[in-house]
PDB file of C-alpha atoms in Angstrom:
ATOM      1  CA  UNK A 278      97.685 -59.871 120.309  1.00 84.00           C
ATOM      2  CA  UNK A 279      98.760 -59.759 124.296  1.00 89.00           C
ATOM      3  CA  UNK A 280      96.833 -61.180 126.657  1.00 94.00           C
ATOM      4  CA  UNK A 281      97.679 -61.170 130.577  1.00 96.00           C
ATOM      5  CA  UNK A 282      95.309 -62.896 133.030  1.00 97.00           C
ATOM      6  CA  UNK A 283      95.690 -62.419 136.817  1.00 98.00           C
ATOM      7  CA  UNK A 284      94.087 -64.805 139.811  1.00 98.00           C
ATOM      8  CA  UNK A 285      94.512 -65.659 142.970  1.00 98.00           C
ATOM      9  CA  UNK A 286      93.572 -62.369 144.790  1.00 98.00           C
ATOM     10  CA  UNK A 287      91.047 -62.263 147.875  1.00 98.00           C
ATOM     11  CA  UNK A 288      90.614 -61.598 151.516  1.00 98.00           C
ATOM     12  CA  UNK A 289      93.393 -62.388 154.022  1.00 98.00           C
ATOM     13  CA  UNK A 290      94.470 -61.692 157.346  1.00 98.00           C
ATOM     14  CA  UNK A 291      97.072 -59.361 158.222  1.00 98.00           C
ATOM     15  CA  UNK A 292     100.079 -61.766 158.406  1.00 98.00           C
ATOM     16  CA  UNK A 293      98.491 -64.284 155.894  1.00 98.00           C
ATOM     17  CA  UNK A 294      99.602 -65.299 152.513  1.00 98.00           C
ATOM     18  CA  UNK A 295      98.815 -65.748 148.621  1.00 98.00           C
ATOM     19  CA  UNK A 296      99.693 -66.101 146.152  1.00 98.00           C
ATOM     20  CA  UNK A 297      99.181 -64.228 142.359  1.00 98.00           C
ATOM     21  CA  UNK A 298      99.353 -65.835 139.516  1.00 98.00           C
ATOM     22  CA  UNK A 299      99.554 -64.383 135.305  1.00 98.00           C
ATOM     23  CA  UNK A 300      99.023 -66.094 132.909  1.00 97.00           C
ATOM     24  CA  UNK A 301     100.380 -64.614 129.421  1.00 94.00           C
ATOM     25  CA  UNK A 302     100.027 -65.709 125.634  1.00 92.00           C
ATOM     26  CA  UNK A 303     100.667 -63.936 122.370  1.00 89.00           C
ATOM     27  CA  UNK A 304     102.926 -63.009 119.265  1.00 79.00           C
ATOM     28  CA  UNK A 305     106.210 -62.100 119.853  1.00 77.00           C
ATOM     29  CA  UNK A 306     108.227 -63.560 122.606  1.00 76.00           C
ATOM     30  CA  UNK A 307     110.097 -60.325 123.535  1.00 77.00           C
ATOM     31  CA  UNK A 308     106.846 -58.823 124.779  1.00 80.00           C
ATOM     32  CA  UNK A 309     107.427 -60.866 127.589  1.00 85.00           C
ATOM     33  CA  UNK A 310     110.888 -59.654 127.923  1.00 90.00           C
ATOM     34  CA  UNK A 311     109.997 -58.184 131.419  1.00 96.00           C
ATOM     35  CA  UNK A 312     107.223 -58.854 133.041  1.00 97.00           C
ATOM     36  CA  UNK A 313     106.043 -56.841 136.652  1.00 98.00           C
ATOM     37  CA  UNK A 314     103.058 -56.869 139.041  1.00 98.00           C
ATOM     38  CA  UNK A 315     101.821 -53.289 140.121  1.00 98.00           C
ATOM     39  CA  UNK A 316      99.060 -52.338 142.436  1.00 98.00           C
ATOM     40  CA  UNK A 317      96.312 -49.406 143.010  1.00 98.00           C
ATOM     41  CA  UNK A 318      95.265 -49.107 145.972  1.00 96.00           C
ATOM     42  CA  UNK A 319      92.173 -46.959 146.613  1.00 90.00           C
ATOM     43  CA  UNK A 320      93.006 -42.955 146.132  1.00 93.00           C
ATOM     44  CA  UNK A 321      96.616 -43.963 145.199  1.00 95.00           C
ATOM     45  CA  UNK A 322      98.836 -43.788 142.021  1.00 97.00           C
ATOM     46  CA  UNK A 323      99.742 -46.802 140.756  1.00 97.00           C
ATOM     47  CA  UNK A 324     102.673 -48.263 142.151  1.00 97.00           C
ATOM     48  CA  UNK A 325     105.472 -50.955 140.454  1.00 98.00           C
ATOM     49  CA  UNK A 326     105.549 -53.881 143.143  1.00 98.00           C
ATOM     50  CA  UNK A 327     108.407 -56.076 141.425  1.00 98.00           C
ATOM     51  CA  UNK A 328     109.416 -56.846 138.316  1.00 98.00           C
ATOM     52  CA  UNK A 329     111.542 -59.975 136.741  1.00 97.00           C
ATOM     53  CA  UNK A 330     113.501 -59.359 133.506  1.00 95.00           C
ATOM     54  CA  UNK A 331     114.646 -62.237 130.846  1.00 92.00           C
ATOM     55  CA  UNK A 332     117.535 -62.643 132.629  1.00 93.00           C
ATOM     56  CA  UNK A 333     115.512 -63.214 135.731  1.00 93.00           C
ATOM     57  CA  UNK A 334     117.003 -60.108 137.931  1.00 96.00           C
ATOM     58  CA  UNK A 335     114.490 -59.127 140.197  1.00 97.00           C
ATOM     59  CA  UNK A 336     113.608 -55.751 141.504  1.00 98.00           C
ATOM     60  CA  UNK A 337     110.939 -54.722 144.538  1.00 98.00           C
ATOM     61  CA  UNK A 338     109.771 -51.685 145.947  1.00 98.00           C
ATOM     62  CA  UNK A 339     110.996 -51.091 149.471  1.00 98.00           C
ATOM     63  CA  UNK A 340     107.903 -51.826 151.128  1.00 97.00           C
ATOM     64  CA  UNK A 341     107.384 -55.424 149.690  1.00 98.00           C
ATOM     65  CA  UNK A 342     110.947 -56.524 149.894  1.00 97.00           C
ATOM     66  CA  UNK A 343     111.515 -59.514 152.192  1.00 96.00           C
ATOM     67  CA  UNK A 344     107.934 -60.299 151.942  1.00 98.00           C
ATOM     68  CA  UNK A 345     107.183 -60.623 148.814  1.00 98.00           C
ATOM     69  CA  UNK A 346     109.082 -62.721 145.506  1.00 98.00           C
ATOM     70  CA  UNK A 347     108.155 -62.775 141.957  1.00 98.00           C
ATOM     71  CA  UNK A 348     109.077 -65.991 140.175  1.00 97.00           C
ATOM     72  CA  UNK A 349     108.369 -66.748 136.451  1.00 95.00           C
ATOM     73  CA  UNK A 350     107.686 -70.510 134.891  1.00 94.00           C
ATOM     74  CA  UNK A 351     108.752 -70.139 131.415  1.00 88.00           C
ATOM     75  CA  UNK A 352     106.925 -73.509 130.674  1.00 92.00           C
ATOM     76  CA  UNK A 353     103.592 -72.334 132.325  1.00 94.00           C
ATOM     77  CA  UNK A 354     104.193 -69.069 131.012  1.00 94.00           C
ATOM     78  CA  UNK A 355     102.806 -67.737 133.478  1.00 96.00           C
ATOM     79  CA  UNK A 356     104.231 -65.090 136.160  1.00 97.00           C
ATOM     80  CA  UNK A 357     103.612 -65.379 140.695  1.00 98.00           C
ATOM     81  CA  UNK A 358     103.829 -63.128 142.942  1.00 98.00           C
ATOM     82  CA  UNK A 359     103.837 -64.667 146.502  1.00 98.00           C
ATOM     83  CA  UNK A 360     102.979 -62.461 149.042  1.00 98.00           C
ATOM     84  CA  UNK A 361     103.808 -63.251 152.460  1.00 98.00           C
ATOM     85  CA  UNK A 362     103.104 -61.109 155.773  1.00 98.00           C
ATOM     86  CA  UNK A 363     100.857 -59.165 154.094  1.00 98.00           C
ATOM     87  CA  UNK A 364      99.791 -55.830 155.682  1.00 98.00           C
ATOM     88  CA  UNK A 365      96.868 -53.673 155.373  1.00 97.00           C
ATOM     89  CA  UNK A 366      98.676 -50.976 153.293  1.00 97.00           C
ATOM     90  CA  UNK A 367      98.811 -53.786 150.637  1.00 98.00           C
ATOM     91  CA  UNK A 368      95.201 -53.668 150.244  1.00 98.00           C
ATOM     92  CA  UNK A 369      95.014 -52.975 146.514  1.00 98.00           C
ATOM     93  CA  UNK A 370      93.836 -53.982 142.566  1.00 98.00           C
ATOM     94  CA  UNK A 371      96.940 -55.715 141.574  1.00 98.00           C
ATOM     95  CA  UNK A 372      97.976 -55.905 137.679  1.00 98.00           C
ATOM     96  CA  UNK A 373     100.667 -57.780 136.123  1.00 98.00           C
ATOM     97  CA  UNK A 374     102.209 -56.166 132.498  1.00 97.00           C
ATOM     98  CA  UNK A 375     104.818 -56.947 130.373  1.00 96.00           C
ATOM     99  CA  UNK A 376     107.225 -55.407 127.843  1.00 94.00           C
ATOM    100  CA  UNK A 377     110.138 -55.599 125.920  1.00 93.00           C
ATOM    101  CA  UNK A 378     112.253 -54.061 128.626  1.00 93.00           C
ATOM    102  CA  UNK A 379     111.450 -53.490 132.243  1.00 95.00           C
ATOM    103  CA  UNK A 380     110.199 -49.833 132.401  1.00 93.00           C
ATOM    104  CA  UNK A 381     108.190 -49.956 128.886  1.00 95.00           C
ATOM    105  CA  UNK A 382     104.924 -52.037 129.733  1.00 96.00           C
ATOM    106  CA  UNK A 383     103.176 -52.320 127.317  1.00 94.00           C
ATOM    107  CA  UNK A 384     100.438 -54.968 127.803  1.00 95.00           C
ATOM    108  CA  UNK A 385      98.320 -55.115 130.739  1.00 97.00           C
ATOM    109  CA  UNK A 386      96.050 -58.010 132.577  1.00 97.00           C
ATOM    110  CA  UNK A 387      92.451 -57.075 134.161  1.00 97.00           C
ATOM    111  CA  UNK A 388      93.834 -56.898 137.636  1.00 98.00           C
ATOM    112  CA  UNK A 389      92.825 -58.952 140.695  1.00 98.00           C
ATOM    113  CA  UNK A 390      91.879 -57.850 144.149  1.00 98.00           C
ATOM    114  CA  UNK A 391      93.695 -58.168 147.393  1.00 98.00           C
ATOM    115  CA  UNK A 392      92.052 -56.996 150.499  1.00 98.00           C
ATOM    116  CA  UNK A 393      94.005 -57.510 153.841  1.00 98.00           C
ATOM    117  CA  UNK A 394      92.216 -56.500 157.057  1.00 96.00           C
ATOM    118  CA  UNK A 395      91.297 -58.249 160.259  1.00 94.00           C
TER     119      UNK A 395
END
């Protein structure tokens, strides 16, 4: 067994900040091998935000780079996503997953909300 839990979501400001954290625990440390926040936002497919391998290469899509990091404490085990500057168009459910590789998710948290508007 997997298990992914998300916080730190709410209402902010366009320009404000938070921060998202995982929390992950289970068999098999290679499930965690890469780990990745995505995001629905409402009427949207879901979109990969960032992701952070073993190695601890990170990738972002375009529109969250500069803004946003993803960071991973291997002694928490548990995976952030600091969002900075955020935007309206980042109004979305966000979910972290993890897998054995990045691209092959196979485990998936609740999701937490984030809801930016003035």
């Amino acid at each position: 067994q997997v298990y992914l839990m998300e916080s730190g979501g709410g209402s902010v400001q366009p320009g404000g900040s938070l921060r998202l954290s995982c929390e992950y625990s289970g068999h098999g440390y290679y499930s965690f091998y890469c780990m990745a926040w995505f995001r629905r936002a409402p009427g949207k497919e879901r979109e990969e935000v960032a992701t952070i391998n073993v190695q601890g290469i990170q990738t972002y899509t375009d529109s969250v780079k500069d803004r946003f990091t993803i960071s991973k404490d291997y002694a928490k085990n548990t995976v952030f996503l600091q969002m900075n500057n955020l935007k309206s168009t980042d109004t979305a459910m966000y979910y972290c997953a993890a897998g054995p590789i990045c691209g092959d998710f196979r485990y998936w948290g609740q999701g937490t909300q984030v809801a930016v508007s003035s």
